[in-house]
Tab-separated table of C-alpha atoms in Angstrom:
chain	number	residue	atom	x	y	z
A	1	MET	CA	154.613	85.579	139.663
A	2	LYS	CA	154.237	89.125	140.923
A	3	ILE	CA	155.942	90.486	137.796
A	4	GLN	CA	153.644	88.446	135.556
A	5	SER	CA	150.530	89.835	137.241
A	6	GLN	CA	151.921	93.379	136.945
A	7	LEU	CA	152.626	92.863	133.239
A	8	LEU	CA	149.151	91.422	132.753
A	9	GLY	CA	147.631	94.440	134.531
A	10	ILE	CA	149.649	96.890	132.419
A	11	GLY	CA	148.682	94.989	129.263
A	12	LEU	CA	144.996	95.159	130.172
A	13	ILE	CA	145.243	98.879	130.897
A	14	LEU	CA	146.963	99.524	127.545
A	15	LEU	CA	144.361	97.410	125.740
A	16	PHE	CA	141.568	99.352	127.433
A	17	VAL	CA	143.153	102.733	126.566
A	18	PHE	CA	143.612	101.821	122.888
A	19	ALA	CA	140.088	100.396	122.641
A	20	CYS	CA	138.566	103.565	124.095
A	21	LYS	CA	140.679	105.758	121.855
A	22	GLU	CA	139.601	103.830	118.751
A	23	SER	CA	135.887	104.044	119.571
A	24	SER	CA	136.126	107.776	120.306
A	25	SER	CA	137.918	108.380	116.996
A	26	LYS	CA	135.084	106.559	115.178
A	27	GLN	CA	132.562	108.810	116.913
A	28	GLU	CA	134.550	111.881	115.884
A	29	GLU	CA	134.648	110.634	112.268
A	30	SER	CA	130.882	110.198	112.201
A	31	LYS	CA	130.435	113.736	113.525
A	32	LEU	CA	132.692	115.136	110.817
A	33	ASP	CA	131.369	112.978	107.963
A	34	PRO	CA	128.378	114.788	106.388
A	35	THR	CA	127.285	111.651	104.520
A	36	LEU	CA	126.045	109.890	107.621
A	37	GLU	CA	123.011	110.492	109.814
A	38	GLU	CA	122.328	114.119	108.875
A	39	PHE	CA	122.401	113.275	105.179
A	40	LYS	CA	120.082	110.276	105.571
A	41	VAL	CA	117.383	112.219	107.394
A	42	LYS	CA	117.548	115.496	105.515
A	43	ASP	CA	114.480	116.545	103.585
A	44	PHE	CA	114.456	115.279	100.044
A	45	ASP	CA	114.180	117.865	97.285
A	46	PHE	CA	111.455	116.162	95.249
A	47	PRO	CA	111.031	117.281	91.621
A	48	THR	CA	107.876	119.389	91.496
A	49	SER	CA	107.353	119.564	87.749
A	50	GLY	CA	105.011	116.601	87.417
A	51	VAL	CA	103.123	115.782	84.245
A	52	ALA	CA	99.459	114.924	84.562
A	53	LEU	CA	97.739	112.553	82.197
A	54	SER	CA	95.240	113.831	79.664
A	55	ASP	CA	91.643	112.678	80.020
A	56	ASP	CA	92.054	110.105	77.229
A	57	ALA	CA	95.273	108.791	78.758
A	58	LYS	CA	93.658	108.604	82.210
A	59	GLU	CA	90.849	106.538	80.751
A	60	ALA	CA	93.344	104.251	78.988
A	61	VAL	CA	95.364	103.580	82.158
A	62	SER	CA	92.339	103.339	84.468
A	63	GLU	CA	92.261	99.549	84.085
A	64	TRP	CA	96.050	99.211	84.258
A	65	GLU	CA	96.238	98.596	88.003
A	66	LEU	CA	100.006	98.492	88.125
A	67	TYR	CA	100.228	101.962	86.611
A	68	GLN	CA	97.988	103.137	89.452
A	69	ALA	CA	100.313	101.409	91.943
A	70	MET	CA	103.375	103.127	90.453
A	71	ALA	CA	101.602	106.504	90.460
A	72	SER	CA	100.765	105.968	94.138
A	73	GLU	CA	104.392	105.067	94.830
A	74	ILE	CA	105.585	108.270	93.123
A	75	GLU	CA	103.073	110.288	95.151
A	76	ARG	CA	104.214	108.583	98.350
A	77	MET	CA	107.834	109.355	97.475
A	78	GLN	CA	107.091	113.091	97.738
A	79	LYS	CA	107.197	112.731	101.534
A	80	PHE	CA	110.315	110.558	101.637
A	81	LYS	CA	113.579	111.378	103.275
A	82	LEU	CA	116.697	109.830	101.809
A	83	GLU	CA	116.635	106.953	104.275
A	84	ASP	CA	113.082	106.173	103.091
A	85	PHE	CA	114.372	105.748	99.544
A	86	ILE	CA	116.964	103.316	100.847
A	87	ALA	CA	114.399	101.359	102.850
A	88	ASN	CA	111.835	101.273	100.020
A	89	SER	CA	114.138	100.803	97.035
A	90	SER	CA	112.985	97.200	96.546
A	91	VAL	CA	109.318	98.214	96.604
A	92	ILE	CA	109.956	100.976	94.067
A	93	TYR	CA	111.911	98.587	91.861
A	94	ASN	CA	109.203	95.901	92.036
A	95	ALA	CA	106.521	98.440	91.106
A	96	ALA	CA	108.493	99.541	88.035
A	97	ASP	CA	109.328	95.943	87.109
A	98	THR	CA	105.711	94.776	87.146
A	99	LEU	CA	104.632	97.978	85.404
A	100	GLN	CA	106.932	97.168	82.514
A	101	LYS	CA	105.743	93.554	82.319
A	102	THR	CA	102.025	94.385	82.283
A	103	LEU	CA	101.821	97.136	79.672
A	104	PRO	CA	98.413	96.865	77.962
A	105	GLN	CA	98.472	96.206	74.224
A	106	LYS	CA	96.594	99.418	73.383
A	107	LEU	CA	99.409	101.462	74.976
A	108	ARG	CA	102.252	99.461	73.500
A	109	ASN	CA	104.481	101.526	71.221
A	110	ARG	CA	108.206	102.223	71.062
A	111	PRO	CA	108.274	105.525	72.973
A	112	VAL	CA	106.205	104.105	75.845
A	113	LEU	CA	108.294	100.922	75.939
A	114	SER	CA	111.464	103.029	75.972
A	115	ARG	CA	110.233	105.153	78.881
A	116	LEU	CA	109.267	102.036	80.810
A	117	LYS	CA	112.747	100.605	80.275
A	118	VAL	CA	114.357	103.835	81.477
A	119	LEU	CA	112.133	103.896	84.574
A	120	HIS	CA	112.886	100.231	85.241
A	121	SER	CA	116.642	100.794	84.837
A	122	LYS	CA	116.630	103.817	87.139
A	123	THR	CA	114.747	101.961	89.883
A	124	ALA	CA	117.126	99.008	89.508
A	125	GLN	CA	120.050	101.405	89.898
A	126	LEU	CA	118.446	102.915	93.012
A	127	LYS	CA	117.933	99.457	94.486
A	128	GLN	CA	121.522	98.459	93.724
A	129	LEU	CA	122.914	101.626	95.320
A	130	ALA	CA	120.763	101.136	98.420
A	131	GLU	CA	121.997	97.560	98.891
A	132	ARG	CA	125.711	98.379	98.758
A	133	GLN	CA	127.906	97.914	101.809
A	134	GLN	CA	129.466	101.357	101.327
A	135	THR	CA	126.443	103.613	100.909
A	136	ASP	CA	126.945	106.665	98.701
A	137	TYR	CA	124.128	108.932	99.864
A	138	GLN	CA	124.847	111.623	97.297
A	139	GLU	CA	124.551	109.123	94.439
A	140	ILE	CA	121.346	107.689	95.918
A	141	GLU	CA	119.913	111.198	96.156
A	142	LYS	CA	120.832	111.900	92.528
A	143	VAL	CA	119.215	108.687	91.262
A	144	ALA	CA	116.170	109.063	93.529
A	145	LYS	CA	115.497	112.500	92.013
A	146	GLU	CA	115.567	110.969	88.528
A	147	VAL	CA	112.937	108.278	89.253
A	148	PRO	CA	109.917	110.629	89.374
A	149	ILE	CA	111.212	112.526	86.345
A	150	ASP	CA	111.352	109.253	84.413
A	151	PHE	CA	107.778	108.502	85.509
A	152	TYR	CA	106.652	111.951	84.340
A	153	ASN	CA	108.374	111.297	81.008
A	154	LEU	CA	106.332	108.100	80.758
A	155	ASN	CA	103.221	110.217	81.287
A	156	ILE	CA	104.281	112.470	78.423
A	157	GLN	CA	104.554	109.466	76.113
A	158	LEU	CA	101.173	108.135	77.266
A	159	ASN	CA	99.607	111.545	76.557
A	160	GLU	CA	101.159	111.638	73.095
A	161	ILE	CA	99.403	108.425	72.124
A	162	PHE	CA	96.104	110.276	72.350
A	163	LEU	CA	97.082	113.574	70.726
A	164	ASP	CA	94.741	114.570	67.928
A	165	LEU	CA	96.980	116.188	65.390
A	166	PRO	CA	95.506	117.803	62.294
A	167	PRO	CA	96.458	116.206	58.991
A	168	ILE	CA	99.463	117.671	57.228
A	169	GLN	CA	98.497	119.868	54.294
A	170	ASP	CA	100.680	119.819	51.201
């Protein structure tokens, strides 16, 4: 009986030592792994080369409320940290999804539709990356930087609808 209690005591001590060692090794890994906390809260390098809409394009999208919502989302993203992109990936995706579905007829042409599809695909990719079990912060950062660029490319296409080009002379 005395031997059994001694073995039980030794077993508990060994279990405790291995449990503490395992938790401390996980803490050391998180300190060495740059893709964890520091990466999530680092400042996001937002693309600064935005494209503004021309006056005619602004007038055309003024009644397109979902365009205004997406523009507000892009503006809000300028202050995001990487963890904000992860937390708001569904909101960003939903804004792009409804934007694509509500394109007014007067703005409907192939280049605009193509840019909307690219923006929608990029936000879907961002959402998918943010929902993974194994988060790849570098990939999320790469895709998050492409979302505003795709929105600015949409603006370029919207501006081109209203370009007044002179007729071609033969």
